[in-house]
Coordinates of C-alpha atoms and ligand atoms in Angstrom, one line a residue:
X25 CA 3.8 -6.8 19.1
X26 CA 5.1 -4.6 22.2
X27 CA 2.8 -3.4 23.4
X28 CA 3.5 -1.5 26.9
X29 CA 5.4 -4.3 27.8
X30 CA 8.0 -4.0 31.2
X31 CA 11.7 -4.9 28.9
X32 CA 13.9 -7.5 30.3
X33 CA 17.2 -6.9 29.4
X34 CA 20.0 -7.1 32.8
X35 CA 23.3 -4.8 31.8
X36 CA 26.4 -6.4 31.3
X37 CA 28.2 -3.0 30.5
X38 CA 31.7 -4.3 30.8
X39 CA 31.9 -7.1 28.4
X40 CA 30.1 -5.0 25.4
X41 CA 32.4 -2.1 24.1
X42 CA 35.1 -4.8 23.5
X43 CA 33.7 -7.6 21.4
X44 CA 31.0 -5.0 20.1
X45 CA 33.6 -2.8 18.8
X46 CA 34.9 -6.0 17.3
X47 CA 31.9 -7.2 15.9
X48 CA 31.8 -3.2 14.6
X49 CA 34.9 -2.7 13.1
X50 CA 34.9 -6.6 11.3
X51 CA 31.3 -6.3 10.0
X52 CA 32.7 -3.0 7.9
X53 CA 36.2 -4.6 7.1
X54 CA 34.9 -7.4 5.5
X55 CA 31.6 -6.3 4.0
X56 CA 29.0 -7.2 6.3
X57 CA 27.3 -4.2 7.7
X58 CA 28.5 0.1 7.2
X59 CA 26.7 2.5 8.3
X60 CA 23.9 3.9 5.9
X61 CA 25.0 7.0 4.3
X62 CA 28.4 7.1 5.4
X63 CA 29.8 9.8 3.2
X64 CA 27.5 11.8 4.9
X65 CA 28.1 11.5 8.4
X66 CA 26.1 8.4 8.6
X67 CA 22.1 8.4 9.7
X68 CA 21.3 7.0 13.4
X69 CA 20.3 3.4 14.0
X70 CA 20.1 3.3 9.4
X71 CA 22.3 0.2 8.1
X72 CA 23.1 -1.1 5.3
X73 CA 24.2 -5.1 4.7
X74 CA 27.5 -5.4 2.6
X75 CA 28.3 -8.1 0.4
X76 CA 28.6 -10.5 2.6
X77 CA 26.2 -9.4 5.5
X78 CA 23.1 -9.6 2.5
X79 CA 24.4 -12.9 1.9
X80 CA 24.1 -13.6 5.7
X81 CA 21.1 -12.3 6.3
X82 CA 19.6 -14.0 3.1
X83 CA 20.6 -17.1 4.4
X84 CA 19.0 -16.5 7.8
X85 CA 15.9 -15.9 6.0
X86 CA 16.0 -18.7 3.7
X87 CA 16.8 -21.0 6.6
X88 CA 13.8 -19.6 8.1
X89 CA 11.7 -20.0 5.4
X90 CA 12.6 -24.2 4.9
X91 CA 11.9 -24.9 8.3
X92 CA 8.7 -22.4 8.9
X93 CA 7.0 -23.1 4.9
X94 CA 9.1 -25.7 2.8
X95 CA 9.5 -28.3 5.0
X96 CA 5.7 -28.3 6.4
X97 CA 2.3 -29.2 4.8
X98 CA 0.6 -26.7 7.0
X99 CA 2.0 -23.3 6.8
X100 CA 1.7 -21.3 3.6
X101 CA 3.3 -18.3 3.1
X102 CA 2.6 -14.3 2.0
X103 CA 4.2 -11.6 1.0
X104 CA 1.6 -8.4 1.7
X105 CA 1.8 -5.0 1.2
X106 CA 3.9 -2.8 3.9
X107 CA 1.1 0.2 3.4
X108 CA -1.7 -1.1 4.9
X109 CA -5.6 0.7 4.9
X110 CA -5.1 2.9 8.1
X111 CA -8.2 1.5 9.8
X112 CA -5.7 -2.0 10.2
X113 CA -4.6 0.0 12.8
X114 CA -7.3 1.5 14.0
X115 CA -8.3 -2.2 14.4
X116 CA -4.9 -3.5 15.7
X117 CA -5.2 -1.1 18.5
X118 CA -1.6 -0.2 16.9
X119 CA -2.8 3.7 16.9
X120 CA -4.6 4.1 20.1
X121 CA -2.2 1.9 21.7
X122 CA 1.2 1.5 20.3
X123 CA 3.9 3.2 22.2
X124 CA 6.4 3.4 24.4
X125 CA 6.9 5.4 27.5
X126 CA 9.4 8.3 26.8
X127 CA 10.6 10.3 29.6
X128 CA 13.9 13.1 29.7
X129 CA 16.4 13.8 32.6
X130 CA 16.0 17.2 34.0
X131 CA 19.9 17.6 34.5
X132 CA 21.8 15.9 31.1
X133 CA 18.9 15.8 28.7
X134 CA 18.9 12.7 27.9
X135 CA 16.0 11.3 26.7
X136 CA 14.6 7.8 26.6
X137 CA 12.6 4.7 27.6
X138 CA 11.4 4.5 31.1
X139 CA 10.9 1.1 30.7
X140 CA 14.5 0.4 30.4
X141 CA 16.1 3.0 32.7
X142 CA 17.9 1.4 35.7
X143 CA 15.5 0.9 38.6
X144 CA 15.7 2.4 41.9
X145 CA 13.3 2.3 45.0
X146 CA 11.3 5.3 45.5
X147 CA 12.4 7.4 48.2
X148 CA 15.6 6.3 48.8
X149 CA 18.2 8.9 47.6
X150 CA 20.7 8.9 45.1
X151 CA 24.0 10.1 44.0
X152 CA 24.3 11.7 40.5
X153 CA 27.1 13.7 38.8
X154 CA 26.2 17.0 37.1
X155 CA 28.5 19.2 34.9
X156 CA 29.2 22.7 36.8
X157 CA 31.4 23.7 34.3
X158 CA 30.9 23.1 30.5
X159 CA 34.5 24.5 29.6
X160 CA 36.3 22.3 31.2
X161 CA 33.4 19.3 31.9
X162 CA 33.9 19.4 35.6
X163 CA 31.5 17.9 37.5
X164 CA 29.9 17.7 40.9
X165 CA 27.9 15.0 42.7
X166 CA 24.6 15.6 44.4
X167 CA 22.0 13.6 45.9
X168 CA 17.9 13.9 45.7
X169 CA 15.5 11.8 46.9
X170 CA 14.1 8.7 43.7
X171 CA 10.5 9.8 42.6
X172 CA 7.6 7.5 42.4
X173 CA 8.6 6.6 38.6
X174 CA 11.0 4.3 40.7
X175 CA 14.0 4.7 38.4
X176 CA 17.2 7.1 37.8
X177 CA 18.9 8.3 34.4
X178 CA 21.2 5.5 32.6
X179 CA 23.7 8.7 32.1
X180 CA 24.3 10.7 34.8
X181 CA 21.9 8.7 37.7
X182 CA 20.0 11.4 38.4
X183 CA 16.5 10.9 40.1
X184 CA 15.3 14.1 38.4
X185 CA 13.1 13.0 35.7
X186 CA 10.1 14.5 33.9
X187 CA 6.8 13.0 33.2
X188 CA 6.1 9.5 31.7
X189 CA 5.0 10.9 28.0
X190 CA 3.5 7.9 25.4
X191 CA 5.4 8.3 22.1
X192 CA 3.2 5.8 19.1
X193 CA 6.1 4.3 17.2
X194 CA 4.5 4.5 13.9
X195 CA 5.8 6.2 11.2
X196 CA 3.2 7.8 9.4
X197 CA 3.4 9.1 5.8
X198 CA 0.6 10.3 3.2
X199 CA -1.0 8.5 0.2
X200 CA -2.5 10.4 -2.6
X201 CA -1.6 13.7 -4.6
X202 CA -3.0 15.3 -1.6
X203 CA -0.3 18.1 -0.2
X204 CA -0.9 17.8 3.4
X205 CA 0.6 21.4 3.7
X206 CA -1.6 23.0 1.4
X207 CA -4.9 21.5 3.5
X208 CA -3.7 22.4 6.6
X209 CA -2.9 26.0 4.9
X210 CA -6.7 26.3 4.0
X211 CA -8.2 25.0 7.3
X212 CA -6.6 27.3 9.6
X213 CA -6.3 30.3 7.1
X214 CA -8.1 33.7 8.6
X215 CA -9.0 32.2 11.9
X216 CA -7.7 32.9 15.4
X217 CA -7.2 29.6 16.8
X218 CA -5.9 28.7 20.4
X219 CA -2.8 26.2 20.3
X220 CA -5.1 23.6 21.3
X221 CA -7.8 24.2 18.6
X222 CA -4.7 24.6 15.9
X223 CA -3.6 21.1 17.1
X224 CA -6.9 19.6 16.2
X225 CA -7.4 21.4 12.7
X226 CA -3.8 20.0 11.6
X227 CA -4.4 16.7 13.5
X228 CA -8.1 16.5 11.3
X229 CA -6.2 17.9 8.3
X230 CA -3.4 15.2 8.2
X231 CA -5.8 11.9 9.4
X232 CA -7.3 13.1 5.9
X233 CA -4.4 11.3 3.7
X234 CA -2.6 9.6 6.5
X235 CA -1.6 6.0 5.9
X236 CA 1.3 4.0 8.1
X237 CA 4.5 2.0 7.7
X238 CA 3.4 -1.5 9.1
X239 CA 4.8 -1.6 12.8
X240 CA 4.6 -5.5 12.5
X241 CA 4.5 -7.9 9.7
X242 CA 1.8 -10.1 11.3
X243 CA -1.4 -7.8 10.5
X244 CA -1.5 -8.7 7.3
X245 CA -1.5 -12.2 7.8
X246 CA -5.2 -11.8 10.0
X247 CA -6.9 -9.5 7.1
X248 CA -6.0 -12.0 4.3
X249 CA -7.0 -14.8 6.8
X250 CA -10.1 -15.7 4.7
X251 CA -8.3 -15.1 1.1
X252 CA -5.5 -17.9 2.2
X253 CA -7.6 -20.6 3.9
X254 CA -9.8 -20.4 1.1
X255 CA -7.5 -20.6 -2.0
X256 CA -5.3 -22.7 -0.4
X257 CA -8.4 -24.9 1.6
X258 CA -6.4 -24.6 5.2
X259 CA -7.7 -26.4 8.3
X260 CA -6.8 -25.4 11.5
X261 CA -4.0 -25.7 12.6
X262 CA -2.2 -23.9 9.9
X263 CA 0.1 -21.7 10.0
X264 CA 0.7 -18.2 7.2
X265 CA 4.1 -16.5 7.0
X266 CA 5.1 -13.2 5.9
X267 CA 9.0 -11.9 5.9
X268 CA 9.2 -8.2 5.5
X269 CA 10.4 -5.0 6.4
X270 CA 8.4 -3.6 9.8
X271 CA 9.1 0.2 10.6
X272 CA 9.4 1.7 14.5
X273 CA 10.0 4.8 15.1
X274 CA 12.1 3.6 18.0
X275 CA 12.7 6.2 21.2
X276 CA 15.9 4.7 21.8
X277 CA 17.8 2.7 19.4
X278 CA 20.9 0.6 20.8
X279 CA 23.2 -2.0 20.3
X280 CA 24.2 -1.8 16.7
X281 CA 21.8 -3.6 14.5
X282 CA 19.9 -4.9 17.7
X283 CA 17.5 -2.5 17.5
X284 CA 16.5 0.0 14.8
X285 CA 13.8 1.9 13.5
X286 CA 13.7 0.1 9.9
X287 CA 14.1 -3.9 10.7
X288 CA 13.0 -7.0 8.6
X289 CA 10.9 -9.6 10.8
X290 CA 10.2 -13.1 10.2
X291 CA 6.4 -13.9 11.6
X292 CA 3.9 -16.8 11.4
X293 CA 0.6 -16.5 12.5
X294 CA -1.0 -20.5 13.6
X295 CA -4.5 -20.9 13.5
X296 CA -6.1 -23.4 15.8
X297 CA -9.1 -24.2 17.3
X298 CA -10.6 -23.0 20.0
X299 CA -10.5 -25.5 23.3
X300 CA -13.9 -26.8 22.5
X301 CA -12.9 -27.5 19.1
X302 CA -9.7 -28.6 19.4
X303 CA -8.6 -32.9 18.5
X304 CA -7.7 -34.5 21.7
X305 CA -4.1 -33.6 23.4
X306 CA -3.9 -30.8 20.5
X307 CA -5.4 -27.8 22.4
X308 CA -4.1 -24.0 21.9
X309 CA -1.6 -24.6 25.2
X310 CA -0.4 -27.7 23.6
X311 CA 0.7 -25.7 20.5
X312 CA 2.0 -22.6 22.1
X313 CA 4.6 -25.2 23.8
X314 CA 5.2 -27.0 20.6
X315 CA 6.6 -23.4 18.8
X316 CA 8.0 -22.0 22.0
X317 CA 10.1 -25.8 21.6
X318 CA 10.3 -25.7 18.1
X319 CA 11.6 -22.0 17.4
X320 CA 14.4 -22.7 20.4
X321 CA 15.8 -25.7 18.4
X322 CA 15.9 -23.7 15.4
X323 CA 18.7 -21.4 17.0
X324 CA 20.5 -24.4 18.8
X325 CA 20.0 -26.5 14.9
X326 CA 22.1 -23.3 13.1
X327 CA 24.4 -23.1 15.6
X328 CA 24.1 -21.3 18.8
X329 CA 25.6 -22.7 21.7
X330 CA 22.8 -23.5 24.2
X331 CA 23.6 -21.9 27.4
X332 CA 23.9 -18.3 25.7
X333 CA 19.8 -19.7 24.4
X334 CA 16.7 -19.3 26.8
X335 CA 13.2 -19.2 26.8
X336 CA 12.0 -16.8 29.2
X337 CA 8.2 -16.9 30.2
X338 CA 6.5 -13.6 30.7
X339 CA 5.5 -12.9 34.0
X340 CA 1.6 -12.0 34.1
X341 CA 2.6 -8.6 34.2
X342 CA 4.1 -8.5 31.1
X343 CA 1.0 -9.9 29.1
X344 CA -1.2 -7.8 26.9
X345 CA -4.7 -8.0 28.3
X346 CA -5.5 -10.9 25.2
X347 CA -2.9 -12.7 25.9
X348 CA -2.6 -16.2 27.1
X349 CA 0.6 -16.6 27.4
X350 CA 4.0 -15.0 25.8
X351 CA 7.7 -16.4 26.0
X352 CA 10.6 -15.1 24.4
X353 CA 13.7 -16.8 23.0
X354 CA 16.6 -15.0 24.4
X355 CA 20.2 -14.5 23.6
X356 CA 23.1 -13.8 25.9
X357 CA 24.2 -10.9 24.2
X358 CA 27.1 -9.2 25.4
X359 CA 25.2 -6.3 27.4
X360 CA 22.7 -9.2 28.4
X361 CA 19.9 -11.2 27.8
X362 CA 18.4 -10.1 25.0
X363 CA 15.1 -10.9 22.7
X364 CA 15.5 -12.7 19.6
X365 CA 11.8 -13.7 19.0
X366 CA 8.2 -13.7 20.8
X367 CA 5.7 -16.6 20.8
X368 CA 2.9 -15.4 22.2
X369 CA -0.5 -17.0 22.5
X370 CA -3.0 -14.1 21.5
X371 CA -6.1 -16.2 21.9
X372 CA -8.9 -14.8 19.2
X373 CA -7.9 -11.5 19.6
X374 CA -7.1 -10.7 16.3
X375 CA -9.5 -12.0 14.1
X376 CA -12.7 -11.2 15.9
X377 CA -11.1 -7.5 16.3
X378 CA -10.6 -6.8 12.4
X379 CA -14.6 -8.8 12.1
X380 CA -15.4 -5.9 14.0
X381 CA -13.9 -3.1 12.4
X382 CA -14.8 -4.3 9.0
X383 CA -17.7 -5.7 9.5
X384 CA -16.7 -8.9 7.5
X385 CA -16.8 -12.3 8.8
X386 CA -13.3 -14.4 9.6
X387 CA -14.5 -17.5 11.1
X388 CA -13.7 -21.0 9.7
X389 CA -16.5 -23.0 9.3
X390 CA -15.4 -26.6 10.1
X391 CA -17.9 -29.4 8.3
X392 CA -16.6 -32.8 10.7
X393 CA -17.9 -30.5 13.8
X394 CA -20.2 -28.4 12.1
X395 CA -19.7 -25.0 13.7
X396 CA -18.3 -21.7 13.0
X397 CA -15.2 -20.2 15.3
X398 CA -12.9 -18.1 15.1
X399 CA -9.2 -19.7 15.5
X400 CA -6.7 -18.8 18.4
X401 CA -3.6 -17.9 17.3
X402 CA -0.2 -18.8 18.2
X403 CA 2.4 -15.7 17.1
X404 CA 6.1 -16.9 16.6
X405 CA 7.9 -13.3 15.7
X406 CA 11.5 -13.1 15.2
X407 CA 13.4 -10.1 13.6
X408 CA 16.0 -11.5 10.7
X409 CA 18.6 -8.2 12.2
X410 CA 18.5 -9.4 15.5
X411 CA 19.7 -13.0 14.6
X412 CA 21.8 -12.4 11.8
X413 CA 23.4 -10.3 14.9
X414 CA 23.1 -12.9 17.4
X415 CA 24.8 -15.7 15.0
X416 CA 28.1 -13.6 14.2
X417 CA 28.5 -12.7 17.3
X418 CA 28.0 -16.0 18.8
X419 CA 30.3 -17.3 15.9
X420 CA 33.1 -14.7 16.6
X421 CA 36.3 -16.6 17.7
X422 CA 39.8 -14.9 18.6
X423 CA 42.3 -18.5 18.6
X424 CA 45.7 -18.2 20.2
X425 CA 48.5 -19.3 17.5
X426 CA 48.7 -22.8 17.6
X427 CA 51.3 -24.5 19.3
X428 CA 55.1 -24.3 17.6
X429 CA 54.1 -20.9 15.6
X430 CA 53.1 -17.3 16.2
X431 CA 50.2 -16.0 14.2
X432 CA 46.8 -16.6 16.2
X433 CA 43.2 -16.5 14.0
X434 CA 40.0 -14.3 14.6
X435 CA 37.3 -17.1 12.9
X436 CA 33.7 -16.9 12.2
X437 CA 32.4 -20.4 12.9
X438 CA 29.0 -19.3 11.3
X439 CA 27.1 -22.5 10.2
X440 CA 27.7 -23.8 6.8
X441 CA 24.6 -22.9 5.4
X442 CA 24.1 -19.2 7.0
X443 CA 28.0 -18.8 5.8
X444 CA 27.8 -15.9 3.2
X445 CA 30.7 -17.6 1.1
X446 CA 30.4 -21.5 0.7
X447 CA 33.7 -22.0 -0.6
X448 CA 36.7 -20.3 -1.8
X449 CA 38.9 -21.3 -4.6
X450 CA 43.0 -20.6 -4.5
X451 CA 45.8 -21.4 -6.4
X452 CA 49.0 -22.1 -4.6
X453 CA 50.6 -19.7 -7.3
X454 CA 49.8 -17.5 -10.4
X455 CA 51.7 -20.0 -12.6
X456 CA 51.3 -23.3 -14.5
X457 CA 47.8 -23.7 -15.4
X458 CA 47.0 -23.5 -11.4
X459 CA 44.4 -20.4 -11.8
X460 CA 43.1 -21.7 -15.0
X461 CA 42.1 -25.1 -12.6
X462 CA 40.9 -23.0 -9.9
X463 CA 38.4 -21.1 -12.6
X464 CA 37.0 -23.8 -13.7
X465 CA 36.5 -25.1 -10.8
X466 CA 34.7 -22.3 -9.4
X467 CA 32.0 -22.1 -12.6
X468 CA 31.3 -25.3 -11.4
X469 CA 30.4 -24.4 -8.1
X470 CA 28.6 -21.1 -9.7
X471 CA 26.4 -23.7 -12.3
X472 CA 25.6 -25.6 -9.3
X473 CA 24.8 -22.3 -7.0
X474 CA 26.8 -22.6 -4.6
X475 CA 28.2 -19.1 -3.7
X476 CA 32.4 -19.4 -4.5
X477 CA 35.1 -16.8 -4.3
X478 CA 38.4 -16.9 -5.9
X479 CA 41.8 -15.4 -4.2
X480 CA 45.1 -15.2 -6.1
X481 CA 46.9 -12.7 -4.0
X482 CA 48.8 -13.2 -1.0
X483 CA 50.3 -16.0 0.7
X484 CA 48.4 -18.8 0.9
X485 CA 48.4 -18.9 5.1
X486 CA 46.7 -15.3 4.4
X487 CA 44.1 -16.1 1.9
X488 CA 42.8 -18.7 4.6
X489 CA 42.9 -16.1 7.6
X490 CA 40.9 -13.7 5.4
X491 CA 38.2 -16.6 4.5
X492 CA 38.1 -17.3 8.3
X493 CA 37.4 -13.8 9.0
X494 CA 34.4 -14.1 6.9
X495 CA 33.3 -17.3 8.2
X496 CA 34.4 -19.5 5.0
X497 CA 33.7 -23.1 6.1
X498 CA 36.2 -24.4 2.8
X499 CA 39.0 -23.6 1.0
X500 CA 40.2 -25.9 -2.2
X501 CA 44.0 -24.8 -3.3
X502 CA 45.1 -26.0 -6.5
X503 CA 48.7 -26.6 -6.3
X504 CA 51.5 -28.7 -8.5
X505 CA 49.9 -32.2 -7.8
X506 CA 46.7 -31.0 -9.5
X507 CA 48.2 -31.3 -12.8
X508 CA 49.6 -35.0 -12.1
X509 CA 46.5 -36.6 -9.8
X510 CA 43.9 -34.6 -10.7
X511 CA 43.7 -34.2 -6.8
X512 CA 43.3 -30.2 -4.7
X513 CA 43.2 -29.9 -1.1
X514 CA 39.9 -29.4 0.6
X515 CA 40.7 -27.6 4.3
X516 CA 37.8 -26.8 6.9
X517 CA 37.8 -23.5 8.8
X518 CA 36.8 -24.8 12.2
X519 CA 39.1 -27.4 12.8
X520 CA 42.0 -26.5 9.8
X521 CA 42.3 -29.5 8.4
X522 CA 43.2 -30.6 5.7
X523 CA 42.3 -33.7 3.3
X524 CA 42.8 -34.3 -0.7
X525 CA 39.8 -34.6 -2.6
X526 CA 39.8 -34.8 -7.0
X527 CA 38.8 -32.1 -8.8
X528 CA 36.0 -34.6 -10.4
X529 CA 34.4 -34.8 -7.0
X530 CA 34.4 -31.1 -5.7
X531 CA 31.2 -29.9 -6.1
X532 CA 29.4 -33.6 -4.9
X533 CA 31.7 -33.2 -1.8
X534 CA 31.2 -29.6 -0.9
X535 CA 26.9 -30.2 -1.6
X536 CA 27.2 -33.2 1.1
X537 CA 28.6 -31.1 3.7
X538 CA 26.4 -28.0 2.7
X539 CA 22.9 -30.0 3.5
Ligands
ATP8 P1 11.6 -5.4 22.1 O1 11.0 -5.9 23.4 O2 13.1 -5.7 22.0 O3 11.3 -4.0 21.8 P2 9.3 -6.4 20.8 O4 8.8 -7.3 21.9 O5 8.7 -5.1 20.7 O6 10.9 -6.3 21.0 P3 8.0 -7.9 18.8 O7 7.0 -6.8 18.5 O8 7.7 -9.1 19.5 O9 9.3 -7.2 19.4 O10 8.7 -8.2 17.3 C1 9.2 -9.5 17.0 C2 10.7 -9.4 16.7 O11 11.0 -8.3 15.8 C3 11.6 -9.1 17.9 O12 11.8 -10.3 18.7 C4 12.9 -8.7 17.3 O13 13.7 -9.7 16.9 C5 12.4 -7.9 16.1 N1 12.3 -6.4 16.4 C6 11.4 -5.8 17.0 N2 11.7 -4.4 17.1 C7 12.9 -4.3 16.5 C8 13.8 -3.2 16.3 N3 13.5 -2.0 16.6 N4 15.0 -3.4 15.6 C9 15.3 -4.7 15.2 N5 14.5 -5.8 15.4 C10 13.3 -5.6 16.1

């Protein structure tokens, strides 16, 4: 969770329109991500995944979900509500306490997050552009003296900021057939209230019904901590994980899909025991650097190229006040590092907080050492947008024409199993029993799930640029030899080339590479 936290992202400003713009305008082209609400001028910071970025981002998740759940004995998984009970938050500290500092520039209005507006030392002076002329945009430059928020506007540089406002991120919403506008109606009706009085009547009116979109996914995982280690008779450590969407009402939202205020995260809350508790070697510090190791190879196993990976340790700063320690896995994106996921140590924060508020115990009682405590809790949280993000455009490769010709390639070398299409199916031409090969082929792959697509139109050179755009790993053309060896050719995106397999053999060939 975010809480208050200084943001640690360096600009890279040159570098980002161009590939970003790329990324952009391919992600629409070929079906990945559009705008949500498009025929109507589009919503801020909404997105909707195309055909082939749901397939992406499915994959993402279900790659997630082997190595985090299916491919461990002790972590179970969850799928809670997103509408939680509002004292959750009350308890989280997500209502007092979750916000972000918002502050406005006095000359171009723009508004933001102080906490990532360029830094400046107080008192040293500045040079900002302001428009004197709205007609025809001219400007003029002035200089003023940095205030003691120690930072200038990201637009025009101007030192001339207002106050630091906090701005809680939650959206909040009403449950019940309550109309919230027909209470307020009745609790301010006939009397002479002063704004602030009126503020508190509507404030008392609303609180009434109010219920939240979950900030987080992770909540949920600490208030059904009993019902889980129960039914499924955990020990610490163990581990419960919850995909989901998480809703911010973000001040500023930036980078495409990199940050938005509707967002689906990937969390895992591990319980272990406390210190005095804990088996020999395996205390909480030795597993907050096992998943700050572990969630860094996961990125680096799918295919990210290690130097544009870090893991960047929070300064003490940075912490929440619970915290024992925090890292983040970080991508070189192309405006700069950039989070991907946080695994933070949040001690026994949680737990003993919602014990509090509810008033119902969430200790584990273990029998070998006879005492009751309540677990620490390592917090791996990664956001499924963010790295679907982070693999296409760390995937995204413009190749010169090769040597002798004079058509160059933009590729996707996603990793076969995040690719959105396993395999395409082509034949060389619409004639001689060549597509009726090519669809059967392809209901095999379909009885065997693996996700095919079928091209008949174009030249063949064109049908493989189009699958390399979408980050196709293979291509099988059926052509005349089919018909006489029973043999197709089997080409692989990354490195072109180019091998005969038989038709028998496809699917077994195809599932090898895949796992
Ligand atoms: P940031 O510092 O970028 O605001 P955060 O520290 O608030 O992120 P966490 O609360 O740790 O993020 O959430 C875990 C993960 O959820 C993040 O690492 C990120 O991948 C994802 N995430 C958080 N906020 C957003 C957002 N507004 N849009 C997309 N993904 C998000």
């Amino acid at each position: 969770m975010s809480e208050n936290k200084p943001k640690k992202e360096k600009q890279k400003a040159s570098a980002e329109p161009e590939i970003m713009e790329k990324i952009v305008s391919l992600c629409k082209q070929r079906g990945f991500v559009f705008q949500s609400s498009e025929i109507y001028g589009g919503l801020k910071s909404c997105y909707d995944y195309g055909p082939l970025g749901a397939e992406l981002k499915r994959n993402v998740k279900a790659e997630w979900w082997r190595t985090m759940v299916h491919s461990r004995e002790d972590v179970v998984g969850l799928d809670a509500s997103i509408i939680m009970h509002p004292n959750v938050w009350r308890a989280s500290g997500h209502l007092a306490g979750f916000t972000d500092p918002m502050v406005d520039c006095k000359d171009c209005k723009e508004r933001g997050r102080a906490d990532k507006w360029p830094v400046a030392a107080a008192g040293t002076e500045a040079e900002y552009k302001v428009i004197i002329d709205h007609q025809s945009g001219k400007k003029e430059t002035r200089k003023a003296a940095v205030g003691a928020l120690g930072i200038v506007c990201p637009n025009c540089g101007s030192p001339n900021l207002s106050d630091i406002r906090r701005f809680n991120m939650m959206f909040r919403t009403s449950l019940g057939s309550v109309d919230n506008i027909d209470t307020i109606a009745k609790a301010v009706e006939g009397k002479n209230l002063s704004g602030e009085e009126l503020k508190k009547v509507v404030a008392a009116a609303i609180e009434e019904t109010a219920v939240y979109l979950r900030p987080e996914t992770a909540q949920a995982m600490f208030t059904n901590f009993i019902n889980v280690q129960t039914s499924m008779r955990m020990k610490p450590p163990f581990g419960i994980a919850q995909q989901g969407k998480s809703f911010r009402n973000e001040i500023t939202v930036e980078h495409f899909t990199f940050r938005s205020c509707e967002f689906e995260q990937m969390e895992m809350e591990y319980f272990v025991p406390p210190p005095q508790y804990a088996d020999e070697g395996k205390d909480d510090m030795y597993w907050y650097n096992y998943w700050c190791t572990e969630r860094l190879k996961w990125y680096s196993d799918l295919g990210i190229r290690k130097e544009k990976l870090r893991l960047r340790p929070h300064e003490s700063t940075e912490l929440a006040h619970y915290a024992k320690a925090c890292s983040d896995v970080e991508y070189d994106y192309p405006w700069g590092w950039g989070e991907l996921e946080g695994i933070a140590h949040r001690s026994d924060f949680d737990l003993k907080a919602h014990e509090k508020a509810s008033g119902k115990r969430l200790t584990f009682f273990d029998s070998q050492k006879n005492a009751h405590y309540h677990p620490y809790v390592i917090e791996p949280a990664a956001g499924a947008d963010r790295t679907a993000l982070a693999f296409l455009l760390d995937a995204y490769n413009e190749e010169p024409p090769p040597p002798g010709t004079t058509e160059g390639r933009t590729v996707l070398k996603l990793h076969p199993r995040l690719a959105p299409i396993k395999v395409a199916v082509f034949p060389l031409v619409k004639k001689e029993g060549m597509p009726e090969t090519a669809r059967k082929i392809m209901s095999e792959f379909f009885q065997n799930q693996i996700n095919a697509s079928y091209d008949e139109k174009d030249a063949i050179g064109r049908r493989y640029r189009r699958q390399d755009e979408c980050g196709t790993p293979y291509c099988i053309t059926v052509d005349g030899q089919t018909a006489q060896d029973g043999s197709v050719t089997l080409r692989e995106r990354d490195s072109m080339a180019q091998e005969r397999i038989q038709v028998a053999d496809a699917v077994a060939v195809i599932k090898k590479r895949l796992a």
